[in-house]
XYZ file of C-alpha atoms in Angstrom:
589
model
C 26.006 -18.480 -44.718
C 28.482 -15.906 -44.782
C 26.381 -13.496 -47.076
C 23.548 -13.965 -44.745
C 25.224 -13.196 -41.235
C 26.813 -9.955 -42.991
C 22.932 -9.120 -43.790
C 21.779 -10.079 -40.144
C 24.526 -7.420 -38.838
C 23.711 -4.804 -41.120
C 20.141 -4.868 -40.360
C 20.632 -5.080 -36.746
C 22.810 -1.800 -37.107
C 20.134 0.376 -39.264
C 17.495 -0.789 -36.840
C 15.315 1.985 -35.068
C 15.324 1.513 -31.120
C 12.515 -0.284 -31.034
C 14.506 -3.062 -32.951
C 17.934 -2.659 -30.753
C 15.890 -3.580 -27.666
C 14.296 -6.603 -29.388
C 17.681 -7.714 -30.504
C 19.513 -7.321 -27.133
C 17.045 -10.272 -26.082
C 18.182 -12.417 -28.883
C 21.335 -14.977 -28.540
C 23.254 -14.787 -31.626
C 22.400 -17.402 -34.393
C 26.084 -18.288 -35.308
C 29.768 -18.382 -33.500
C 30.423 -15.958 -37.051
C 28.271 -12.960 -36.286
C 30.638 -10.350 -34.595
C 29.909 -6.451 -34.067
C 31.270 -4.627 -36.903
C 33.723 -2.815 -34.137
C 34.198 -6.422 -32.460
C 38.266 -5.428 -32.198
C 37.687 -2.679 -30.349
C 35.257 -3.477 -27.954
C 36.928 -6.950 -26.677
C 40.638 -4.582 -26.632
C 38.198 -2.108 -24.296
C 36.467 -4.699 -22.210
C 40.103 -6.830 -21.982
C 41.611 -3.753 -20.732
C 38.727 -3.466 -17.839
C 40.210 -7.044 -16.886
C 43.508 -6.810 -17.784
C 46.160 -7.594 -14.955
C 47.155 -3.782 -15.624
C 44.177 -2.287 -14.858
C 41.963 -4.330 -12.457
C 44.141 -4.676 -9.335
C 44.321 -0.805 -8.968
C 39.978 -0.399 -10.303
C 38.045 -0.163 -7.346
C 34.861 -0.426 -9.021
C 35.184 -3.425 -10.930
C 37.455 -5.183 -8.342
C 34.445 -4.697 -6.134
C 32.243 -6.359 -8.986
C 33.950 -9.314 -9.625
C 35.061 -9.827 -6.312
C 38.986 -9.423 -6.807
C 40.970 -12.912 -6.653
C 37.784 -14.741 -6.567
C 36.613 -13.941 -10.397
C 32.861 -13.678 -9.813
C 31.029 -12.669 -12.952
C 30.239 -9.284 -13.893
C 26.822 -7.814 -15.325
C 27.336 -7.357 -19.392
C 24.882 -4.692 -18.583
C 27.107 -2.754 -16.063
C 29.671 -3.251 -18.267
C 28.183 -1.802 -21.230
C 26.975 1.689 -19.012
C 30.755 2.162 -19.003
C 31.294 5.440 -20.215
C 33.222 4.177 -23.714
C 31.146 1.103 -23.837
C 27.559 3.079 -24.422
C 28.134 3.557 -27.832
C 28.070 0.399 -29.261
C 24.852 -0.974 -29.699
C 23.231 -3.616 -29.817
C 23.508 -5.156 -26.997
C 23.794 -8.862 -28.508
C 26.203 -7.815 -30.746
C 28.701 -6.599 -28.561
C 27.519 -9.753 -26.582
C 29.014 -11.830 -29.362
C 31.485 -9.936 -29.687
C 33.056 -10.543 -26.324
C 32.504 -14.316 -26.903
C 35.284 -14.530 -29.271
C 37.205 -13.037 -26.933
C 40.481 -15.431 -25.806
C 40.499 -13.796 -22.454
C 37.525 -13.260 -21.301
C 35.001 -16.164 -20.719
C 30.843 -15.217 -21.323
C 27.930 -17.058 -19.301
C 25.774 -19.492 -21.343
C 22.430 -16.797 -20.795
C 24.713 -14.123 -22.718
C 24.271 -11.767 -19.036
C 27.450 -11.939 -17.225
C 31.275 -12.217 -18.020
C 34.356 -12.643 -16.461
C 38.370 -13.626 -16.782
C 39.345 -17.328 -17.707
C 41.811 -17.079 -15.392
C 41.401 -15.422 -11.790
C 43.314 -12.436 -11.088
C 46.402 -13.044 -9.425
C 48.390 -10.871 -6.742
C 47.664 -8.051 -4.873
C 44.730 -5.778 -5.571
C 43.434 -2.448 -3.978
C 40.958 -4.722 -2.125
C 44.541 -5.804 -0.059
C 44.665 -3.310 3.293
C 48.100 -2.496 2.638
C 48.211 -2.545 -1.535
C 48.613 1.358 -1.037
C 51.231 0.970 1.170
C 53.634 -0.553 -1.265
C 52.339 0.502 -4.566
C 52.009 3.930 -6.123
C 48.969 4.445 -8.147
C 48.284 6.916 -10.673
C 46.426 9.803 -10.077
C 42.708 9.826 -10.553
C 42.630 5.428 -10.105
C 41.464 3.906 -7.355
C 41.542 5.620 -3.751
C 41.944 3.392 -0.446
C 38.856 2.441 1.041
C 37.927 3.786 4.014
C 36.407 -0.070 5.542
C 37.723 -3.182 5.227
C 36.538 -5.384 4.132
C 35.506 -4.100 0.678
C 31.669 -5.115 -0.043
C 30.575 -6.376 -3.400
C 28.721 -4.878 -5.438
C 25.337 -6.902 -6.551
C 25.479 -7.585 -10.427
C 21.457 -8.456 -10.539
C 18.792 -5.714 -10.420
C 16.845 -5.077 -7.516
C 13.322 -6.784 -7.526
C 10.733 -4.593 -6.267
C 6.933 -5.862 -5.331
C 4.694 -5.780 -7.846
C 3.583 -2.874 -8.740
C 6.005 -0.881 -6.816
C 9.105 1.283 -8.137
C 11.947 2.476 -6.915
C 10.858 6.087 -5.820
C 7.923 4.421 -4.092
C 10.049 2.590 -2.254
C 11.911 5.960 -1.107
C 10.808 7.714 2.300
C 7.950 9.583 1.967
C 7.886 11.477 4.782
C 4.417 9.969 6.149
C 5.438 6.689 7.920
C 4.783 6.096 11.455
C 8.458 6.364 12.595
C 9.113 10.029 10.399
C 10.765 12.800 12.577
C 10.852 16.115 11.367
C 14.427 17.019 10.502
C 16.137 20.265 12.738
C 15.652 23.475 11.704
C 18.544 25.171 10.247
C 19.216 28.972 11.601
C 18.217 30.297 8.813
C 15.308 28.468 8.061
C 14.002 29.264 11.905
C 14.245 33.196 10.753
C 12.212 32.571 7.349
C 9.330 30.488 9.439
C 9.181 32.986 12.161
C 8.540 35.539 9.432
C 5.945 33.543 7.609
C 4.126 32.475 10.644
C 4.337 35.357 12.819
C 1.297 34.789 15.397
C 0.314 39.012 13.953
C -0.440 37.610 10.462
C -4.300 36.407 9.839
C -4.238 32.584 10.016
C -5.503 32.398 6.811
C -2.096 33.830 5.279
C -0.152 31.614 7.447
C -2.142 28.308 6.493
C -1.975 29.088 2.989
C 1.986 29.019 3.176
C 2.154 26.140 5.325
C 0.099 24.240 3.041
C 2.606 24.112 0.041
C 5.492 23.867 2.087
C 4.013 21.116 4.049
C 3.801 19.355 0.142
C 7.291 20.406 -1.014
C 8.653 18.470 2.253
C 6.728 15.172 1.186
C 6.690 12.239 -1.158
C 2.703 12.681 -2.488
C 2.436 9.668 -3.815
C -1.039 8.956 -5.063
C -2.914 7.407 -2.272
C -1.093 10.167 -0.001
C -2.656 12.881 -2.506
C -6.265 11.561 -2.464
C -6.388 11.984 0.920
C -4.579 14.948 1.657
C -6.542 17.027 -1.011
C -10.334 15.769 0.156
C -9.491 16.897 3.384
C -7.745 19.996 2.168
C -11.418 19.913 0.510
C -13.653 19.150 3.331
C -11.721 21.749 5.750
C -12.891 24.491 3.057
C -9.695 24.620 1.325
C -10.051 24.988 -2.565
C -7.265 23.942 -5.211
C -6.993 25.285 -8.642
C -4.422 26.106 -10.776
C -0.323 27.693 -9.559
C -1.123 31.109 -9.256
C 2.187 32.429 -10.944
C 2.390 29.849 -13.935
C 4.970 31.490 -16.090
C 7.909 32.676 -13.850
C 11.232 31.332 -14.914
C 13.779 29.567 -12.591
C 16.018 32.663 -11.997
C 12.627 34.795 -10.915
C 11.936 32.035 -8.589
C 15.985 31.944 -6.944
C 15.516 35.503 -6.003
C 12.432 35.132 -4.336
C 12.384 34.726 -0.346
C 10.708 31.032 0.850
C 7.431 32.650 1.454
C 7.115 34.113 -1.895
C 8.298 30.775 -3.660
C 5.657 29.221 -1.565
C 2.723 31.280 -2.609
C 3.949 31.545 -6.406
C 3.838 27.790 -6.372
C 1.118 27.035 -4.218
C -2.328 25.151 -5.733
C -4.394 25.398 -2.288
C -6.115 28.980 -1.456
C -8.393 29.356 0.911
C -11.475 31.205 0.134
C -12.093 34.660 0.759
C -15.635 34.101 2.363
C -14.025 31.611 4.742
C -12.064 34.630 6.478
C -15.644 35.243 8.076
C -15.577 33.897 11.285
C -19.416 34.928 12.030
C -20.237 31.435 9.365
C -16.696 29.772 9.796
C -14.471 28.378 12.286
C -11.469 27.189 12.754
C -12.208 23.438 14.077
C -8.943 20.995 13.450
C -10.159 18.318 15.878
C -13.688 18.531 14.278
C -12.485 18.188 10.813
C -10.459 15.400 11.405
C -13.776 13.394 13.467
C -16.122 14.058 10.659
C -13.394 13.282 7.656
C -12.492 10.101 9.836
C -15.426 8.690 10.657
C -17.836 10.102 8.324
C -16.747 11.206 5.064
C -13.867 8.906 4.373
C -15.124 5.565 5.302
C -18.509 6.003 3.271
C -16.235 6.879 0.156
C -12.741 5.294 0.902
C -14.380 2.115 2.740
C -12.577 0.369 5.941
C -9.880 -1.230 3.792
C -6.806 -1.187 6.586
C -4.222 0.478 4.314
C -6.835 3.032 3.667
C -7.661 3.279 6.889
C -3.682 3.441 7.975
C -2.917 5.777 5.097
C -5.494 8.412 6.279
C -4.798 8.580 9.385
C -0.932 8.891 9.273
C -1.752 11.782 6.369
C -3.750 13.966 8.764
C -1.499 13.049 11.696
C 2.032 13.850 9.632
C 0.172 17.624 8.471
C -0.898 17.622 12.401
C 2.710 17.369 13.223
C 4.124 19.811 11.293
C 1.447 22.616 11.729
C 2.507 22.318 15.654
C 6.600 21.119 15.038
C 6.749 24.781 13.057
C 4.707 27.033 15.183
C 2.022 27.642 12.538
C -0.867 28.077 14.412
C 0.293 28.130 18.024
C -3.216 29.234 19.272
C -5.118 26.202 18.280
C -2.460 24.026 19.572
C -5.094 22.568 21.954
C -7.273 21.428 18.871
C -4.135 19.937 17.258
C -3.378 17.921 19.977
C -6.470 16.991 20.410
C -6.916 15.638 16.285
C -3.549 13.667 16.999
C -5.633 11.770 19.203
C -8.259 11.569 16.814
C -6.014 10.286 14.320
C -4.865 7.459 16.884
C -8.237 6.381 18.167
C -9.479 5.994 14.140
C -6.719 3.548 13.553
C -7.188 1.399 16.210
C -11.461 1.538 15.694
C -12.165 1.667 11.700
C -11.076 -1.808 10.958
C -13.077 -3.144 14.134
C -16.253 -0.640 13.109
C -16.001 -2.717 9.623
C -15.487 -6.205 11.620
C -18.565 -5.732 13.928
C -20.949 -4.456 11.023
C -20.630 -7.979 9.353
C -20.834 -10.021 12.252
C -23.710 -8.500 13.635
C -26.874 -8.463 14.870
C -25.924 -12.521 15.063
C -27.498 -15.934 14.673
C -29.849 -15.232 18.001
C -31.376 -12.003 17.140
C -31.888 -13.246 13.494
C -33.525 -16.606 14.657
C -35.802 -14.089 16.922
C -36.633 -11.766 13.845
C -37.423 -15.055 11.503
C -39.659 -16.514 14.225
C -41.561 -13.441 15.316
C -42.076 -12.169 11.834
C -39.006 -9.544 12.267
C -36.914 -8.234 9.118
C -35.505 -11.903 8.300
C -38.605 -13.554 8.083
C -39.171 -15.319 4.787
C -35.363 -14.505 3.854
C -34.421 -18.621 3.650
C -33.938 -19.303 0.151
C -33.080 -23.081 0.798
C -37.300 -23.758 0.134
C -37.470 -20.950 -3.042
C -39.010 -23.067 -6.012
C -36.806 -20.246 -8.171
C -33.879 -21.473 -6.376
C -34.744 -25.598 -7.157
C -34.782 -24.159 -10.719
C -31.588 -22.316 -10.840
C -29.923 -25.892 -9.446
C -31.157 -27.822 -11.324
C -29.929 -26.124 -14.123
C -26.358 -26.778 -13.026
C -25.615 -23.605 -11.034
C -24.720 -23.641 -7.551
C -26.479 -21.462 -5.134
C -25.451 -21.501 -1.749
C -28.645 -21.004 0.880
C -28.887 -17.660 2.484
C -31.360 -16.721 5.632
C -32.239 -18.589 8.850
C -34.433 -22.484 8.543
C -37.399 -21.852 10.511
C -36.563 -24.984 12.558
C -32.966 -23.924 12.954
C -34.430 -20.840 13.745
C -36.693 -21.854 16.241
C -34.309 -24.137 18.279
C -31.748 -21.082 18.723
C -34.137 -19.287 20.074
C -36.272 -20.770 22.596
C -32.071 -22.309 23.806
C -31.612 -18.707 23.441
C -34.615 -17.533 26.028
C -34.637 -20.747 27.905
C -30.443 -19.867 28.968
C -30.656 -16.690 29.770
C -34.612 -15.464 30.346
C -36.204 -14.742 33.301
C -38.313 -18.034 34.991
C -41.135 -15.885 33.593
C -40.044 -15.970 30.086
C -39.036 -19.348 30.058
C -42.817 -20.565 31.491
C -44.255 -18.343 28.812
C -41.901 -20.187 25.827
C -43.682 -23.061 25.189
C -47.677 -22.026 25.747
C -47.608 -18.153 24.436
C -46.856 -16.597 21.025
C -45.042 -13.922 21.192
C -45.807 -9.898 19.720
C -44.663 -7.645 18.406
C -45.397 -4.221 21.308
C -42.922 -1.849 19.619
C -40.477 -1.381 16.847
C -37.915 1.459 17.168
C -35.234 3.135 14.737
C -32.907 4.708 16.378
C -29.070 4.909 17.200
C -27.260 3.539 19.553
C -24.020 3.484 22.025
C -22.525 0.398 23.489
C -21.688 0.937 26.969
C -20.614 -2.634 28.076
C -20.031 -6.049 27.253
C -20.757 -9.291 29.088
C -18.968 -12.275 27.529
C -20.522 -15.421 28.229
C -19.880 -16.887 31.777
C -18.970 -20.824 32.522
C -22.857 -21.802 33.222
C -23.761 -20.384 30.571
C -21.166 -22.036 28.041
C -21.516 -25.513 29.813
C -25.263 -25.255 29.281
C -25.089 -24.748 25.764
C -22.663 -27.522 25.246
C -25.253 -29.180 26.979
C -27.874 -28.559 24.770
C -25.450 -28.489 21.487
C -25.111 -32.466 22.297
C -29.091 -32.858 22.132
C -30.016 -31.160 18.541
C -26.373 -32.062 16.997
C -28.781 -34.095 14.409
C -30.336 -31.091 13.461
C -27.877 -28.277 13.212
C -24.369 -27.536 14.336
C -22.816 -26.584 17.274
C -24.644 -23.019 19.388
C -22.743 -20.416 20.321
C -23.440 -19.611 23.761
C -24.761 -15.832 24.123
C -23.590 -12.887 26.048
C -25.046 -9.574 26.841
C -24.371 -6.128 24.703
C -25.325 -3.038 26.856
C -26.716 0.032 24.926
C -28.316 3.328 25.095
C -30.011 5.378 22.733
C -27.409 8.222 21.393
C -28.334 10.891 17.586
C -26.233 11.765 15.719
C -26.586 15.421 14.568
C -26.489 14.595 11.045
C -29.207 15.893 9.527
C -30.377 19.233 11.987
C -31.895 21.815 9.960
C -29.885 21.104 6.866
C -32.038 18.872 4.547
C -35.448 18.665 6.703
C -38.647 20.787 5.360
C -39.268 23.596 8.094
C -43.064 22.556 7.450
C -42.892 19.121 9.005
C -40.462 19.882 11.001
C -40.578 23.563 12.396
C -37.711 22.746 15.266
C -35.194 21.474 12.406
C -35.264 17.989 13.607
C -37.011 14.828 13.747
C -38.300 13.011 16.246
C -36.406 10.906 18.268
C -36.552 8.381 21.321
C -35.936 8.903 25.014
C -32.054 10.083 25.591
C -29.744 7.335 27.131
C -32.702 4.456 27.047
C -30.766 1.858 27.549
C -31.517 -1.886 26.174
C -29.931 -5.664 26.864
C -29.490 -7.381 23.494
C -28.280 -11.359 23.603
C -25.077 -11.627 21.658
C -23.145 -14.375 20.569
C -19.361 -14.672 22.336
C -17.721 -14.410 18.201
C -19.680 -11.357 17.590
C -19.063 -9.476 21.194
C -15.716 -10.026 20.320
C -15.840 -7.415 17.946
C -17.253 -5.226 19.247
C -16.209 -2.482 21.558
C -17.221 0.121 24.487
C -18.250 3.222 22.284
C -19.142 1.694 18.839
C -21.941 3.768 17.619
C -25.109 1.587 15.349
C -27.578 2.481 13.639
C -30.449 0.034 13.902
C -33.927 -1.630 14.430
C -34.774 -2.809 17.371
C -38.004 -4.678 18.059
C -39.382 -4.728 21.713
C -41.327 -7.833 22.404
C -44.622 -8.724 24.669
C -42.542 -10.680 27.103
C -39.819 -7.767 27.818
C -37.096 -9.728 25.506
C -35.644 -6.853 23.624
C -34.719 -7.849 19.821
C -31.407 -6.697 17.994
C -33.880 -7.118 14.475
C -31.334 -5.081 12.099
C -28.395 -3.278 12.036
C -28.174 -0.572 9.168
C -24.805 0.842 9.760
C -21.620 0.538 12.555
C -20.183 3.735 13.081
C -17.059 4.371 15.436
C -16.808 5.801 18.995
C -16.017 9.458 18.117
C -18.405 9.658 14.923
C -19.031 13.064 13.778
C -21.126 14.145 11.018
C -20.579 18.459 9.733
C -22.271 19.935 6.822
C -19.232 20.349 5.241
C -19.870 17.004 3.653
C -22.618 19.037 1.450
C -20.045 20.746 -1.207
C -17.304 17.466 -1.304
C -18.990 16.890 -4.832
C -20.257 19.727 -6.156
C -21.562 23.047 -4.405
C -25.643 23.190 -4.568
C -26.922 25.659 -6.999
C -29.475 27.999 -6.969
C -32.618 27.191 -9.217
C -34.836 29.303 -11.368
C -37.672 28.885 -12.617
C -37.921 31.099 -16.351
C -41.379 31.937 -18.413
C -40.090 30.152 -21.765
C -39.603 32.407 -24.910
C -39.875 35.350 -23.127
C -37.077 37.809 -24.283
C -36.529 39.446 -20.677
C -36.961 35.293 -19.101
C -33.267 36.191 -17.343
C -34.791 38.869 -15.261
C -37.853 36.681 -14.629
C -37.812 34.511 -11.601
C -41.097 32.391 -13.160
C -44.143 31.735 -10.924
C -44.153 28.342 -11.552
C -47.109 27.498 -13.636
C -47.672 25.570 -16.800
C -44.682 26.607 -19.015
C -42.168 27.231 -16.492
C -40.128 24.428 -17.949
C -36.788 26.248 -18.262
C -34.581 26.656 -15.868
C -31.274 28.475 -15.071
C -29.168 26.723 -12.694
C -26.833 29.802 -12.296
């Protein structure tokens, strides 16, 4: 047993690291197996707890508590500066266990006297009154009482560190710290209102990211909209200057030497650019960074406080002083798109509702023949053991919800013709559209759905009694000139319906609930023979201040120019092609 412990020792000694940190997990196999310096570490680790040296130790007296002998992480104790050396860690573990003073928990993690301390200790208010300590021990405490220190890790969430945990510079509640006097003479020199605004943005830019935490979601966001504003990023300019080249540089030069964002030199022409924050932030709010980000509301959150935090800081440091009007007015943006993105998200799943798809399954509208309940395909799937929930509208169910529908709230004329008239289809329109008010459902109308709830109970559940949604016709300007042939359409633009038509759709109480004065749709809308007006389809929900710019064109790639080359021909790059049979080479430079 002996030889064999010796061996265990000895191989735990000439282990790699990999080993040592497999072996600090392990609880010694015998009371025998001791360190090979076991002497000297329980004379150092005795001393830590010795009556001489712990009443005057701050530290550890603030560890174990003083007089009240709580235990103490092995693991703090071993960062000690003459306790790193010896390794491993279940060695020296073992090694303190044979220790007569000193008393080790059964999990091998904490340790502590056998017998409390006794006396006076520097956690005393007046133990420096009476007692003179050596020089470079323990100094008095400014606050009584002492606090202890924790002897378990901190648990973060999952998937969260320490520096993530760390301010960041982006939350909500984030003021920008005073500017020092000589920090106010640097900025007024890099942003003096003579320089071109391209210079100052540039610097701005970088020092904007030296002043944050850019923690990954942070950086996604920041950089497409560094992106989408016509900002480019490529590689640090000055890659190989050394750290004393960079302390006698001024701020401004350290910024541009380090920066990664340029803007381009064809975007200093103001005859095909502009300078547009409030615009930017619309279209990379509502457009851009929901279609590729989604409405997820940490996304959401995280966007918005990005732009609004490099908002903030362009105006809290004079930047740009003469588009301080567009600032303020993207801050706003930034507010609005918090509060709407989640809702836009919300009202694009509940609607059109269980009315207007009843109406489109009974007058041969988008959901007609969507029921799968009655699929043969779907009896097979069943009865082959998987379950398959139904999707679509019965046609009975259908049909009850909405002649309740038009008998509630029709006209006496549209009631009379519900039972002796089939109804048509006059028009179907796709267009956009702006809510402009909602009517929740009043008493009558809820006590004469209960009503009727009562007498079809047997059939299906419980109606939801309907409201009115209020909308006109509003186009978005998403597609003018930019992707449209000029043959078909000579004026840039397609066709569209009356301006500010406005229609009554029936809504459902749930679904009006989500929506919201100013949500933007994108739908079908079928007009009926008997003036009912048909929510049939909604493609897409889109928030109040939705803006679409053609900047969205080069977010993945810039479009290239294509020509067509006359294969095997040795002059081909010279020769634009004339597209006949052979031109099948191309150069997309």
């Amino acid at each position: 047993m002996a030889t064999t412990d010796t061996k265990q020792v000895t191989d735990a000694l000439t282990a790699g690291d990999a080993t040592n940190d497999v072996a600090s997990t392990m609880p010694p196999q015998s009371d025998d197996v001791d360190h090979p310096e076991g002497d000297v570490i329980r004379r150092q680790v005795e001393f830590y707890f010795s009556n001489e040296n712990l009443p005057t130790d701050l530290h550890l007296l603030q560890c174990c508590n003083g007089r009240e002998n709580s235990p103490v992480s092995i693991s703090r104790i071993c960062g000690f500066k003459k306790m790193r050396s010896y390794k491993p860690k279940n060695l020296v573990v073992a090694a303190l266990r044979k220790s007569a003073f000193l008393e080790v928990s059964a999990d091998s993690k904490t340790i502590k006297r056998k017998i409390p301390l006794q006396g006076p200790c520097a956690l005393d208010p007046n133990f420096f009154d009476d007692i003179k300590v050596p020089s470079g021990r323990a100094r008095k405490p400014a606050v009584y009482p002492v606090p202890q220190l924790p002897q378990k890790k901190t648990e973060y969430p999952a998937g969260m560190s320490k520096n993530m945990l760390k301010p960041t510079g982006f939350e909500s509640t984030y003021v920008e710290p005073p500017v020092t006097p000589k920090e106010a003479t640097e900025e007024a020199a890099m942003y003096d209102p003579d320089k071109d605004f391209v210079d100052r943005i540039e610097v701005a830019i970088q020092r904007f990211k030296q002043k944050r935490r850019m923690h990954q979601d942070y950086a996604l966001v920041f950089n497409k909209l560094m992106r989408f504003g016509g900002v480019e990023s490529g590689p640090r300019m000055y890659q190989g200057l050394s750290q004393q080249e960079i302390k006698e540089m001024d701020a401004e030069e350290i910024a541009r030497a380090t920066a990664v964002h340029h803007v381009p030199f064809e975007c200093g022409d103001e005859k095909y650019w502009v300078v547009d924050f409030d615009g930017v932030a619309r279209a990379f709010l509502s457009s851009w960074h929901p279609t590729n980000q989604g409405y997820a509301p940490e996304k959401i959150k995280n966007a918005s406080q990005v732009l609004r935090s490099f908002y903030n800081y362009l105006r809290y440091h004079s930047v740009c002083p003469e588009y301080d009007e567009q600032l303020q007015a993207a801050l706003k943006t930034c507010d609005i798109a918090e509060k709407e993105l989640a809702r836009v998200s919300a009202a694009g799943l509940a609607l059109p509702g269980d009315f207007n798809k009843s109406a489109s399954v009974v007058i041969g509208g988008t959901y007609a023949g969507t029921f799968t309940g009655n699929k043969s395909r779907v009896e097979e799937v069943k009865a082959a053991g998987i379950e398959m929930g139904e999707t679509g509208v019965r046609d009975e169910e259908a049909r009850i919800k909405f002649m309740t529908g038009v008998t509630v709230m029709g006209s006496d004329e549209q009631c009379v013709l519900l039972g002796s008239h089939t109804f048509k289809i006059l028009e179907r329109i796709s267009t956009g559209l702006e809510v402009v008010h909602i009517e929740l459902p009043t008493e009558e109308t809820k006590s004469l759905y209960e009503a009727q709830s009562k007498m079809v109970a047997h059939k299906l559940s419980q109606l939801q009694p309907l409201g009115r949604l209020i909308c006109k016709t509003w186009h978005a300007d998403d597609c003018d000139e930019w992707d449209l042939p000029k043959d078909k359409y000579p004026e840039g633009k397609p066709d569209k319906a009356t301006v500010a038509q406005e229609y009554e759709f029936w809504i459902e109480e749930m679904v009006l609930k989500e929506c919201f004065v100013g949500l933007k749709l994108d739908a079908t809308i079928l007009k009926l023979d008997n003036g009912i007006t048909i929510l049939d389809e909604v493609h897409e929900t889109m928030c109040s201040f939705f803006t679409w710019l053609p900047n969205e064109l080069w977010m993945q790639r810039k479009p290239r120019e294509v020509r067509l080359l006359k294969k095997g021909l040795p002059d081909a790059e010279d020769d634009e092609g004339d597209g006949t049979k052979g031109d099948d080479e191309f150069d997309d430079e």
